[in-house]
Structures are given as C-alpha cells and as structure tokens.
mmCIF file of C-alpha atoms in Angstrom:
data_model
loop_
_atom_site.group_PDB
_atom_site.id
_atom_site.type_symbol
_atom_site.label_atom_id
_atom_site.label_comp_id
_atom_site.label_asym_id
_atom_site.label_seq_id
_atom_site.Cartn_x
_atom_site.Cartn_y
_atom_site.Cartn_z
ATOM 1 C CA UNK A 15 122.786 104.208 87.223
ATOM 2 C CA UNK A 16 122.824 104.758 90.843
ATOM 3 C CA UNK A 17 123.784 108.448 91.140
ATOM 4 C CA UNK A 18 120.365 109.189 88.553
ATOM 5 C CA UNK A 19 118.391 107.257 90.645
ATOM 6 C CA UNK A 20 119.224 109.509 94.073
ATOM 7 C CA UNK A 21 118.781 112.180 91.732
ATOM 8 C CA UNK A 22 115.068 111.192 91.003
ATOM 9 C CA UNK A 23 114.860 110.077 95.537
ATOM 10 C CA UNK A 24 116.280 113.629 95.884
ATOM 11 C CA UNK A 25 113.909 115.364 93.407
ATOM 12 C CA UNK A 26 110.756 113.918 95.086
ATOM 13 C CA UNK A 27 111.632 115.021 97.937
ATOM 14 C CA UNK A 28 112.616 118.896 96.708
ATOM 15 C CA UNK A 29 109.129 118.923 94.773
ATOM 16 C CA UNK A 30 106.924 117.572 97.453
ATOM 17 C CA UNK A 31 108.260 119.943 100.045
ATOM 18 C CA UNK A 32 107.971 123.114 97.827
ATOM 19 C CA UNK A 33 104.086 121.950 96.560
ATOM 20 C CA UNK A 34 103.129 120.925 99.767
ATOM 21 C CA UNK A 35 105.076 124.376 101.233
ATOM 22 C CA UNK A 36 102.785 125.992 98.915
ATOM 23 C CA UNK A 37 99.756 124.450 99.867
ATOM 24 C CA UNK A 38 99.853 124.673 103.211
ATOM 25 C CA UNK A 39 100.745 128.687 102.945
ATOM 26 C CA UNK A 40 97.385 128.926 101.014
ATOM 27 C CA UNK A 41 95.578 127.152 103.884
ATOM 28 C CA UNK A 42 97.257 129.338 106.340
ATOM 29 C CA UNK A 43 95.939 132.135 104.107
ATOM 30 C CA UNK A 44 92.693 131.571 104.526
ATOM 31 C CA UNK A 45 92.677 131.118 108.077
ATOM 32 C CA UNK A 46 93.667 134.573 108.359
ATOM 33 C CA UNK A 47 91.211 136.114 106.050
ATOM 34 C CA UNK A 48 88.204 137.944 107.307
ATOM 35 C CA UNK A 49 85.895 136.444 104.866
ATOM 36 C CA UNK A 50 87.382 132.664 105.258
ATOM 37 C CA UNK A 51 86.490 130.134 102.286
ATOM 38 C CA UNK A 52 85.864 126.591 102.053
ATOM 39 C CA UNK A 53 87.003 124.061 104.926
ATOM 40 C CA UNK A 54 88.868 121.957 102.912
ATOM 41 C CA UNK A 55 90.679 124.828 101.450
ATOM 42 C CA UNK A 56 91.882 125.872 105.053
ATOM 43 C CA UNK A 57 92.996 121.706 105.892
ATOM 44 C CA UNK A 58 96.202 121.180 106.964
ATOM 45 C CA UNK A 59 96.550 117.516 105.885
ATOM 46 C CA UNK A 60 95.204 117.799 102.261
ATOM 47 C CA UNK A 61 98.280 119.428 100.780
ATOM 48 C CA UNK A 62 99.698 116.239 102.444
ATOM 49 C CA UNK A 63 97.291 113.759 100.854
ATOM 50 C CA UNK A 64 97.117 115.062 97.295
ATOM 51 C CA UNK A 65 100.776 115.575 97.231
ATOM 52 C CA UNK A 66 101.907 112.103 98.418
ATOM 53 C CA UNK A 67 99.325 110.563 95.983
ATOM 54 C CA UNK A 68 100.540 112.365 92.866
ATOM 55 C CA UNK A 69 104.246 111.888 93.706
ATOM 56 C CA UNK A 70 103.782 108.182 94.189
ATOM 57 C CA UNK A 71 101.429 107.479 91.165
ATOM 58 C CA UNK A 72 104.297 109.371 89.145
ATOM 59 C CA UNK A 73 106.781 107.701 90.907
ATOM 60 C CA UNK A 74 105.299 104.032 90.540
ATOM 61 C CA UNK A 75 104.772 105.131 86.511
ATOM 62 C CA UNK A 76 107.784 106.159 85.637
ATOM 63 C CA UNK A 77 110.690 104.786 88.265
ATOM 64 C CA UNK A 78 109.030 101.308 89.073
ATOM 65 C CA UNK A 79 111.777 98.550 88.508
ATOM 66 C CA UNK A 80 109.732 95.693 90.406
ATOM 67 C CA UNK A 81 112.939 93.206 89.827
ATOM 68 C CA UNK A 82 114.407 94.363 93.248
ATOM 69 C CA UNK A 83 110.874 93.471 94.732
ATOM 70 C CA UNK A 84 110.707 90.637 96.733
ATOM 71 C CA UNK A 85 106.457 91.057 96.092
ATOM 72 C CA UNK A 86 106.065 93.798 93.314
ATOM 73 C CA UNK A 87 103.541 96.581 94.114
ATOM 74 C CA UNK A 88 100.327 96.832 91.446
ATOM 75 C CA UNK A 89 98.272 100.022 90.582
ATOM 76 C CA UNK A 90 95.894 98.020 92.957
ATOM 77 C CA UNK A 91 97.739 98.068 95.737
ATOM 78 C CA UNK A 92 98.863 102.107 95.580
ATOM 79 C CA UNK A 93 94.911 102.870 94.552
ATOM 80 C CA UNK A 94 93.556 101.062 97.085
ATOM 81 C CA UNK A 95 95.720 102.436 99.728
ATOM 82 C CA UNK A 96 95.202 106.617 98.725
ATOM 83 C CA UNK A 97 91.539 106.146 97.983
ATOM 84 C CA UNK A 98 91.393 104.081 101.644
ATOM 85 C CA UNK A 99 92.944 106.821 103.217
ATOM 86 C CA UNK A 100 91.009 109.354 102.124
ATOM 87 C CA UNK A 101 87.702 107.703 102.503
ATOM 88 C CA UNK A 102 88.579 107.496 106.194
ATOM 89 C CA UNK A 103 89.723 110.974 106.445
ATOM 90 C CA UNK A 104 86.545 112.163 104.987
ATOM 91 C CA UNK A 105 84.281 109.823 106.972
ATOM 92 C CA UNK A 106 86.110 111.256 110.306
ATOM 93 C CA UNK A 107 86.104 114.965 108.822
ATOM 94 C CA UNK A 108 82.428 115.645 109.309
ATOM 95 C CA UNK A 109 80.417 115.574 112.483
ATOM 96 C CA UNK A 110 77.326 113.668 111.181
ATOM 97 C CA UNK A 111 79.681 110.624 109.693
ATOM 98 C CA UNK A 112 82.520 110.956 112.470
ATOM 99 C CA UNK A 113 80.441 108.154 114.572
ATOM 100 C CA UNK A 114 81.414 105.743 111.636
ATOM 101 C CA UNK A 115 85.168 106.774 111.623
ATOM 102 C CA UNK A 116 86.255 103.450 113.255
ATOM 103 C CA UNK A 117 83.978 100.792 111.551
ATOM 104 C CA UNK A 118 85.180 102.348 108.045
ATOM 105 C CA UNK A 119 88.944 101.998 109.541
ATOM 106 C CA UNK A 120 88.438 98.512 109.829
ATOM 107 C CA UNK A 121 86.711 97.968 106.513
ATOM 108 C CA UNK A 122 89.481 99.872 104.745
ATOM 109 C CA UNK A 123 92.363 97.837 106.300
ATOM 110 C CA UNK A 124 90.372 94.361 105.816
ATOM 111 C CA UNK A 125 90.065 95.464 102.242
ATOM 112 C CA UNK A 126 93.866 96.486 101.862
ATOM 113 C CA UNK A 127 94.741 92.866 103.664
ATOM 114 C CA UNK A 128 92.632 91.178 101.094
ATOM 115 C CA UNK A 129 94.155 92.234 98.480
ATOM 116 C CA UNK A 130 98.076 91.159 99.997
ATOM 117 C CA UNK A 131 99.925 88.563 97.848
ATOM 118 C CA UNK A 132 99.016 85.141 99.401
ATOM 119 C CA UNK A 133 102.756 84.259 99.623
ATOM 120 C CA UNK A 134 102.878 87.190 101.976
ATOM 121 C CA UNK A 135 103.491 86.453 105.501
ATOM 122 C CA UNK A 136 104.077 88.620 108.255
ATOM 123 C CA UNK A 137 104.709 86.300 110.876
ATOM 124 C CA UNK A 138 106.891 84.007 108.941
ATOM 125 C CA UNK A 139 103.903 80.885 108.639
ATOM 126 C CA UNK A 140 104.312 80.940 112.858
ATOM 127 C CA UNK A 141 100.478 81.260 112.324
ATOM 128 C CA UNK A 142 97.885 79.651 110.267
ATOM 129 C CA UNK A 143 97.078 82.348 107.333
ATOM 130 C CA UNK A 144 93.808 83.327 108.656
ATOM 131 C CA UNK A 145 95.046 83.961 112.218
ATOM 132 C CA UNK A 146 98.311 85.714 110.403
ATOM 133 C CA UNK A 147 95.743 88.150 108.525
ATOM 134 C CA UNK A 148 93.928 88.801 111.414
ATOM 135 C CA UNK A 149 96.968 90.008 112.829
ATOM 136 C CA UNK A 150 97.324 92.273 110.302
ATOM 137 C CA UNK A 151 94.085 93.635 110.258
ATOM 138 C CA UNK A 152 93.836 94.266 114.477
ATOM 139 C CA UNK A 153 97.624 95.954 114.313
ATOM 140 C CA UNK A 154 96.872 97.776 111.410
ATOM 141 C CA UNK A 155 93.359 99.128 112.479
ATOM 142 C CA UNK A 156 95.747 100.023 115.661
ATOM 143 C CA UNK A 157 98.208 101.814 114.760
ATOM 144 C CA UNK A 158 96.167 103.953 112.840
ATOM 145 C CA UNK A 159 93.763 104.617 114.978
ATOM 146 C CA UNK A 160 95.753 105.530 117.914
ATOM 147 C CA UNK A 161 97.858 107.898 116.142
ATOM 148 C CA UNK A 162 95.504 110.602 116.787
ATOM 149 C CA UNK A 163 96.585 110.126 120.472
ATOM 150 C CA UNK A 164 99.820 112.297 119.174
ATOM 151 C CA UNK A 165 98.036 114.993 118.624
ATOM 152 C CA UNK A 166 97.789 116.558 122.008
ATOM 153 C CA UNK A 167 100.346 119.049 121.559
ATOM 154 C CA UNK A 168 101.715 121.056 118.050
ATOM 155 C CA UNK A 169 104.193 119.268 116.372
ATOM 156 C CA UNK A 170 104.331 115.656 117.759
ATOM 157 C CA UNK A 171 102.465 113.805 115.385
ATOM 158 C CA UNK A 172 103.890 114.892 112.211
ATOM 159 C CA UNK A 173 107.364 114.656 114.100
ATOM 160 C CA UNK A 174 106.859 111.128 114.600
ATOM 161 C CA UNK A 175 105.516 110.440 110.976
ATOM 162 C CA UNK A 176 108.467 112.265 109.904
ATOM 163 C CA UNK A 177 111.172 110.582 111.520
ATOM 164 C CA UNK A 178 109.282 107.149 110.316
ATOM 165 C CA UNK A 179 109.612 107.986 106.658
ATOM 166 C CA UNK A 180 112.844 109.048 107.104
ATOM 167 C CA UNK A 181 114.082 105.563 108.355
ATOM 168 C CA UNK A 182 112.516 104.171 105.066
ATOM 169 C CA UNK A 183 114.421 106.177 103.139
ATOM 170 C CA UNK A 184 117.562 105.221 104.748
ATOM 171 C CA UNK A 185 116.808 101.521 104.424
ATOM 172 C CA UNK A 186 116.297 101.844 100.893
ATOM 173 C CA UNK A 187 119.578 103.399 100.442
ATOM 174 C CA UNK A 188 121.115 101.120 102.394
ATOM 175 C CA UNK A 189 119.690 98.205 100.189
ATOM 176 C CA UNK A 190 117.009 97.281 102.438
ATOM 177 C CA UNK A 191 114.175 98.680 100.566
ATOM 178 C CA UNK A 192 113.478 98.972 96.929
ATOM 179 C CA UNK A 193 114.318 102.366 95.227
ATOM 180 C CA UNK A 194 110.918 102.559 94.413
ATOM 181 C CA UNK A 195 109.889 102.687 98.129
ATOM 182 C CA UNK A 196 112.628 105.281 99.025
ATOM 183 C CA UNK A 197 111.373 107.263 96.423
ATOM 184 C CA UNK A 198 107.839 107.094 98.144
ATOM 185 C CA UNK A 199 109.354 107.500 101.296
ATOM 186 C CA UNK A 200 111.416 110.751 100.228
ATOM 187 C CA UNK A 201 108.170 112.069 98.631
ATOM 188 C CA UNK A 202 105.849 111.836 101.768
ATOM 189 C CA UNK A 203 108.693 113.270 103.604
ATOM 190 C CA UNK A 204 109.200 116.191 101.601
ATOM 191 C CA UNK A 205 105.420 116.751 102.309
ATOM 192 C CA UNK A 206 105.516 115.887 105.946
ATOM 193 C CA UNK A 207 108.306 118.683 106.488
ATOM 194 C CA UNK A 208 106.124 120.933 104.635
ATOM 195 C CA UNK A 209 103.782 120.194 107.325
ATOM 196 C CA UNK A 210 106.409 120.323 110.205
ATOM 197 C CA UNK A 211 106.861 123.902 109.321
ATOM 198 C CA UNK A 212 103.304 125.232 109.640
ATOM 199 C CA UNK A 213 102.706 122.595 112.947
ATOM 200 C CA UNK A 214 106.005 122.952 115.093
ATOM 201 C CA UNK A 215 105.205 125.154 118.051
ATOM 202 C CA UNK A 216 103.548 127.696 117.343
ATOM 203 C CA UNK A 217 101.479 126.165 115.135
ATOM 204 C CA UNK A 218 99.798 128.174 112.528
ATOM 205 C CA UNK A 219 98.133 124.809 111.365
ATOM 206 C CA UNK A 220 96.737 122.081 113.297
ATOM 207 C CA UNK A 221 96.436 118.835 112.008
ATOM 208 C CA UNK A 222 92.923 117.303 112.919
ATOM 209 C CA UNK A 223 91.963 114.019 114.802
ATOM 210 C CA UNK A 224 90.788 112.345 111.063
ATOM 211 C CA UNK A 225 94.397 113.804 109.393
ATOM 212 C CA UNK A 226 96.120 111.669 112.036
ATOM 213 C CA UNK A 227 94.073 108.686 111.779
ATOM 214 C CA UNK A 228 94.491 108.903 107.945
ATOM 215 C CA UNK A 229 97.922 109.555 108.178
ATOM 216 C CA UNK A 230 98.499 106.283 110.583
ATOM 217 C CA UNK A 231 96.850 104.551 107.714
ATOM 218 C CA UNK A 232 99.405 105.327 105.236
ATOM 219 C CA UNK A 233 101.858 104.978 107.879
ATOM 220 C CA UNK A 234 100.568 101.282 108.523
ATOM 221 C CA UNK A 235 100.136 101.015 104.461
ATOM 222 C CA UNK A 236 104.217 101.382 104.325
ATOM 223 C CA UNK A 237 105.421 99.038 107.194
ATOM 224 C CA UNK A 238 103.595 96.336 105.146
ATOM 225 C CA UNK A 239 105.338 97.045 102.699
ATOM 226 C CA UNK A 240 108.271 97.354 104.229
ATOM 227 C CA UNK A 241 107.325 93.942 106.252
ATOM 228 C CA UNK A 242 107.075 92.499 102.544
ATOM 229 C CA UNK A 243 110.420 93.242 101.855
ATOM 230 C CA UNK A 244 111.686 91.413 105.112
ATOM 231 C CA UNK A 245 112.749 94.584 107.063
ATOM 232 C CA UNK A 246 109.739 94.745 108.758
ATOM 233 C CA UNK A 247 111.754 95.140 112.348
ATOM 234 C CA UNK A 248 113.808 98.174 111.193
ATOM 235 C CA UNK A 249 109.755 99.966 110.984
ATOM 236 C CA UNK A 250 108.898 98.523 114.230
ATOM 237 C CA UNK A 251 111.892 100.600 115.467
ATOM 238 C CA UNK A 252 111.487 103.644 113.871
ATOM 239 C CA UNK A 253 107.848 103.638 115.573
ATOM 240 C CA UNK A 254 109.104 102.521 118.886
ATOM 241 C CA UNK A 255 108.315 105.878 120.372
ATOM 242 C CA UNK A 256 104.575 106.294 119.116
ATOM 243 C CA UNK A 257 103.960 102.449 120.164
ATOM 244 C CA UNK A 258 105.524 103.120 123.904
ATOM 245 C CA UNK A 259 103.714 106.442 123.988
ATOM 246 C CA UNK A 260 100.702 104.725 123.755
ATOM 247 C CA UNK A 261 101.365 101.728 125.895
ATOM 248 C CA UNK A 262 102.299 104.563 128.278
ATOM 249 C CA UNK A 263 99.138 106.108 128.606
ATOM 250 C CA UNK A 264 97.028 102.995 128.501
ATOM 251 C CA UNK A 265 98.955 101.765 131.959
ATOM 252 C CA UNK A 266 98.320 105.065 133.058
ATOM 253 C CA UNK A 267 94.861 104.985 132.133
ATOM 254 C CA UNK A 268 94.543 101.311 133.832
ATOM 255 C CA UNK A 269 96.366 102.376 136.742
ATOM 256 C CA UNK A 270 94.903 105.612 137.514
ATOM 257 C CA UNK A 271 91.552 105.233 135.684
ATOM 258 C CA UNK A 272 91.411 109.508 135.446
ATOM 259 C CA UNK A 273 91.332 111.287 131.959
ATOM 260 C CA UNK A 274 91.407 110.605 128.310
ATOM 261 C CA UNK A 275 93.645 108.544 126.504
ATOM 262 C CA UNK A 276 95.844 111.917 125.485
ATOM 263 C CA UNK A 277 96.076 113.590 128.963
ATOM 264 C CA UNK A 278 97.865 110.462 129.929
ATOM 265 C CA UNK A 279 100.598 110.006 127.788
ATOM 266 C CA UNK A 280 103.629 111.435 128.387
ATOM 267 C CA UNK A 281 104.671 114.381 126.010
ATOM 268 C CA UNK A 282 100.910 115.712 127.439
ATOM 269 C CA UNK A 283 101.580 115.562 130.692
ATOM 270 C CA UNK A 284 105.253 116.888 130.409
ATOM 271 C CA UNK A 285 103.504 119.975 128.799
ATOM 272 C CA UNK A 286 101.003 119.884 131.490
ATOM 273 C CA UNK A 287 104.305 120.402 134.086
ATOM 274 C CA UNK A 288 105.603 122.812 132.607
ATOM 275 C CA UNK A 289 107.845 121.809 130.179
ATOM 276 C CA UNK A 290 106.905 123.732 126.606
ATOM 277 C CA UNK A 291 106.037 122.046 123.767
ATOM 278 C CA UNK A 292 108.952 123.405 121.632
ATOM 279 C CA UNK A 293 111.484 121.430 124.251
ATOM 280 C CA UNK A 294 109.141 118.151 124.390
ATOM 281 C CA UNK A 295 109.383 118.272 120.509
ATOM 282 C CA UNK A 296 113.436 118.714 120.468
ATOM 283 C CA UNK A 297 113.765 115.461 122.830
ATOM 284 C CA UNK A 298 111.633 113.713 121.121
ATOM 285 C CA UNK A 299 113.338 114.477 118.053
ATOM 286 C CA UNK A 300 116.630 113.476 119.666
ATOM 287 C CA UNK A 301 114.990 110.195 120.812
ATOM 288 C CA UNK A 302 113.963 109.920 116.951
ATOM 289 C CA UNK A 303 117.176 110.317 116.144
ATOM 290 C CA UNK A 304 119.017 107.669 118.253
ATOM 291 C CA UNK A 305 116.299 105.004 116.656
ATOM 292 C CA UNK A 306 116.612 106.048 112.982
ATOM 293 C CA UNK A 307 120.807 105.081 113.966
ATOM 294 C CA UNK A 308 119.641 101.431 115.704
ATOM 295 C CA UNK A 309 116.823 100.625 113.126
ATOM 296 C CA UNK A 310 119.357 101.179 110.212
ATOM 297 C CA UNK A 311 121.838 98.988 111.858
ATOM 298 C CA UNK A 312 118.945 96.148 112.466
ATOM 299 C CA UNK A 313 119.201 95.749 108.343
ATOM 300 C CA UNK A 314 122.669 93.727 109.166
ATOM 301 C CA UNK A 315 121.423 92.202 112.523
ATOM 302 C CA UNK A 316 121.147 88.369 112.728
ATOM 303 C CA UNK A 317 117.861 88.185 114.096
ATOM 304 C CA UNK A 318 114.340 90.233 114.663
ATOM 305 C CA UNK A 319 113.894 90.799 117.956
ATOM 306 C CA UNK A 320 117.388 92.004 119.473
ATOM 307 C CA UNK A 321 117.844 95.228 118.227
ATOM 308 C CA UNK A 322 113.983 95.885 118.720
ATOM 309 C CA UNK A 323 114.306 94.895 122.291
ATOM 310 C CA UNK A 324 117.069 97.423 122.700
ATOM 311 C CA UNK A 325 115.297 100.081 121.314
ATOM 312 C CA UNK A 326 112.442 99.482 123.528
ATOM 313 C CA UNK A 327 114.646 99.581 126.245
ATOM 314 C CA UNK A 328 116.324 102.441 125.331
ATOM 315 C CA UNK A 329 113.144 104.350 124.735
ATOM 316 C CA UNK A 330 111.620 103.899 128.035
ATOM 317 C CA UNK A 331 114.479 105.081 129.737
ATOM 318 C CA UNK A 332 114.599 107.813 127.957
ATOM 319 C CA UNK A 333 111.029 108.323 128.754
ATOM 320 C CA UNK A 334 111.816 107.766 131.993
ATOM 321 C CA UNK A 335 114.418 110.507 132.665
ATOM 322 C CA UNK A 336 111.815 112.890 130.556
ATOM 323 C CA UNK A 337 109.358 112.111 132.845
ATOM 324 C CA UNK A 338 111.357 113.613 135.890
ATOM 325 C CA UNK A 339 112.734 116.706 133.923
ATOM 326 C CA UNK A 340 112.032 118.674 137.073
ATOM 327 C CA UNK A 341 114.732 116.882 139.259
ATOM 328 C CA UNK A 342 118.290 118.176 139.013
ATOM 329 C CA UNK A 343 121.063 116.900 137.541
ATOM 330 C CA UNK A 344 123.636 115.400 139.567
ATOM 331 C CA UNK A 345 126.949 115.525 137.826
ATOM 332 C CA UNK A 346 129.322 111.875 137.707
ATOM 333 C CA UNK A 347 131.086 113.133 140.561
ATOM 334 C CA UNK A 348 128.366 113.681 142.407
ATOM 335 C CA UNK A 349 127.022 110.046 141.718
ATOM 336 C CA UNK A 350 130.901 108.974 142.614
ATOM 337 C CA UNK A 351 130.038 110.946 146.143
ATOM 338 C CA UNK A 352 126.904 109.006 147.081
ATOM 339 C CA UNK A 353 127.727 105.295 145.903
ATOM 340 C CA UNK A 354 131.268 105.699 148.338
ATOM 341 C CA UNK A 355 129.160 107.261 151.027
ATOM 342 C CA UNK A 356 126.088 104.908 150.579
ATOM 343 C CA UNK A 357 129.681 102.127 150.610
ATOM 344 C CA UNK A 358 130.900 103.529 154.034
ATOM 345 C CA UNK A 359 128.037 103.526 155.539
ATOM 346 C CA UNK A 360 126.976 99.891 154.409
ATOM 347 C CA UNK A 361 130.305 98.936 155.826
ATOM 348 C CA UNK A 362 129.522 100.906 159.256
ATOM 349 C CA UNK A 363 126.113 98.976 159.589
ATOM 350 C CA UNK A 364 128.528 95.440 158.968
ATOM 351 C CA UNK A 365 130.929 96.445 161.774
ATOM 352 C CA UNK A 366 127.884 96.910 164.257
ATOM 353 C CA UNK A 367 126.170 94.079 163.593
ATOM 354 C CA UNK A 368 129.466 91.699 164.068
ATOM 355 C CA UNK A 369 130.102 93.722 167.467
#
C-alpha cells in the first residue's frame, strides 16, 4: 500500500537525521577536546557517507520493487557508486594523494558510465553512443568537481545538496521517480540536514574541499538516475543555482582575470560586501525554494527545455538583484513616479525638436 510505503520514505528520513545528528555531535566533540583524537573521527562528511550508504543498501534490500523502473538499479550500480565516492574522498583527504584528486574523479565516473545499461541514453540517441558517454563522463567529472566552489562560505554547499535531494523526493511522490529513489533521496536528506545543523552559520563543522567533491559525486550519481527515469530536466532545475553560480564566477574570472574560482562567485563576494553569510544562506534558500516549485511542475511539462529555460532565467535575475543588495528599494509608486516623469520629459524633447 501507498500510505506503508511513505511510512518506510518518512522513516529513512527520521533515522538518517537522528544517526547522522549523532555523528556529527561526536565529531563536534572532539573538536573541542583538549586532547583531540583521530581525523576521521572529527570529519564532518563521514557521518554523511556511512549513513547514506547503510540507509540505501537497506533500502535497495528490503524496499526495492524494480517493476516501476524504467532501468532497474543492481547491487553493482549502488556499490560502485559508495565505494567511488569514497575512494575520491579519501584520495582528496590527504595532502600527499590530494595531487591525484582529479585524475581519480575521472576514473571513478568513467567506471560508473561503463557500467550504465546500454539502452541508456541521456541525450535521447541525438548523439552517437560514444560521443553520448562522453558527455556523461565530462558533465559528470564537472559537476562534481566544481562543487567544492560552494564551499566558500558556512552553509552553502550542503544547502544546495539539500534542496537537490529534496526535489527528488518530491518527484518520486509525485510519480516521477521510483519509490525506491525517494526513499534514497529522503535518506541522504535526513543526513544532509544533520549536516545543515552543525554547518549553517556559525558553523561548528566545516565540510572540506574532498567532502564536497565527494558529495557532487553522489549528487551526479542521482541525476543519472534520475535522467534514467526520463526526468532528468526536473534535476537540471533543482541544480540551476549551483550550475549559474559557477558559470558566474568563470565569466568573472574571464572577464576580470583576478582571484580564485571561489572569490568570484557570487554568494563570496556578497559576503565580501557585507552582506552575512546567515542572510546569503536565507536567499539562497528562498531561490531553492521557488525551483523545487518549477522543477516539480516540469514532471507535467510537454517538453525539456521550457521550464529549464525559465528557471535559468529566473535565477539570474534573482542573482542579479542579490548582487546589488546595497541599492535601495524603490517602492511601485516610486517606479510609477519615474516612468511618467522619464514620459514627460520624452514628450518635452518631441515638442522641441518639431519647433
């Protein structure tokens, strides 16, 4: 039945919060002792990891119905994926390997791709298989590897990754995503809020460069998998902000050819302004919001592309008015008061010109 199947999405999410809650208080913990102990006892993003992985191996063991999969998941697949992550999170964790962080990336995503169903498409056989997994592989390697470019500031990473596995578990409960990947989705996000708590400004935990880049993995992992369920545009849109972020600061970084990557996108510089991190976070949560409403509404859209497009749009002008926080706020009636002024005195320039 339906009701004991929210039950179980509602469940993962309750238990993954409280062990991941737990967790991360033990981390915290030991960054406050005098006599601190192991490293990875004091990581933020491990809770996170070991969490998600049991949840979903439980999950896919004893809640798997793969008849409402358009391309059923296999132990494969879910191993592949956790042990993937992790390997890159380790390789980027210590100084000596960190150098190989990017290569190992790659290799983990080209083995993840390799293992896709053939049938699988995710431009819709526009391109020749080889150039279609290709694709895959460069946006994939991507989007992982630029999430740690959300990391400037507390909070804004885990935000994002937050609000992205929400959207999942919307679309599976509005039929757009097997139960099965709600259930993952409501698990991760019970251990991303976990997260959220300790690394919302002030942070008592900071989530490192290689817990980011991880995290974008698994992030990637689930829009194909999402993408193989045809709803691959409702995940495009619930990342619209980190993808604009980041197209944001490249420009910038074209443009003005000063900084890093980070200093130049925009929550950063916002901070940089003066604008504190706690009020970046709450707009970019309302931002968040407004595309979790338009990528649940792209599930019943006739097309891919003209909801996304809207987002986008939407996004950068929301960016946009961010971006000059510092100017005031003219009220409608003052905007009423400059377009009939700006009219009069177009119309006084007219009379002159005919006399």
């Amino acid at each position: 039945p339906m009701e004991f199947a929210y039950i179980i999405t509602l469940a993962a999410f309750l238990v993954c919060f409280l062990a991941a809650l737990v967790g991360l208080r033990l981390a915290v913990s030991e960054l406050s002792s005098p006599v601190p102990g192991s490293s990875w006892r004091r990581d933020a993003f491990l809770p996170v990891l070991l969490v998600s992985f049991t949840a979903f191996a439980l999950l896919f063991t004893f809640a798997n119905r793969t008849y409402d999969q358009i391309f059923p998941l296999t132990w494969v697949d879910l191993l592949l994926a956790f042990v993937s992550a992790a390997a890159v999170y380790a390789v980027s964790l210590f100084k000596k390997t960190d150098r190989f962080a990017l290569p190992a990336l790659a290799g983990a995503v080209l083995l993840c791709t390799a293992f896709l169903p053939a049938d699988f498409m995710l431009f819709q056989n526009h391109l020749p298989f080889w150039g279609d997994r290709f694709c895959i592989v460069l946006l994939w390697t991507l989007f992982a590897w630029c999430f740690r470019y959300l990391n400037g500031i507390d909070g804004i990473a885990s935000l994002q990754a937050s609000g992205f596995v929400c959207g999942l578990l919307i679309l599976s409960v509005l039929g757009g995503l097997p139960l099965l990947y709600g259930n993952f989705a409501a698990a991760l996000l019970g251990a991303l809020t976990a997260l959220l708590v300790y690394n919302w400004y002030p942070a008592k935990l900071l989530l490192k460069d290689s817990a980011c880049v991880s995290l974008g993995f698994l992030l990637g992992w689930l829009t194909i998998l999402t993408a193989r369920e045809g709803t691959g545009s409702c995940a495009l849109i619930y990342a619209m902000y980190y993808i604009l972020e980041i197209c944001w600061a490249v420009g910038r970084k074209l443009i003005a050819n000063d900084g890093s990557l980070v200093s130049n996108t925009l929550y950063y510089r916002l901070n940089a302004s003066g604008l504190s991190p706690a009020e970046i976070g709450q707009n970019v949560a309302k931002l968040l919001t407004v595309l979790l409403v338009l990528g649940s509404f792209q599930v019943y859209a006739p097309n891919n592309y003209s909801l996304p497009l809207a987002a986008a749009l939407v996004t950068l002008w929301f960016m946009s008015k961010l971006n000059n926080w510092q100017e005031p706020q003219q009220s409608l009636k003052d905007i009423n008061r400059e377009v009939i002024r700006d009219i009069k005195d177009n119309v006084e320039d007219i009379k002159k010109i005919i006399r």
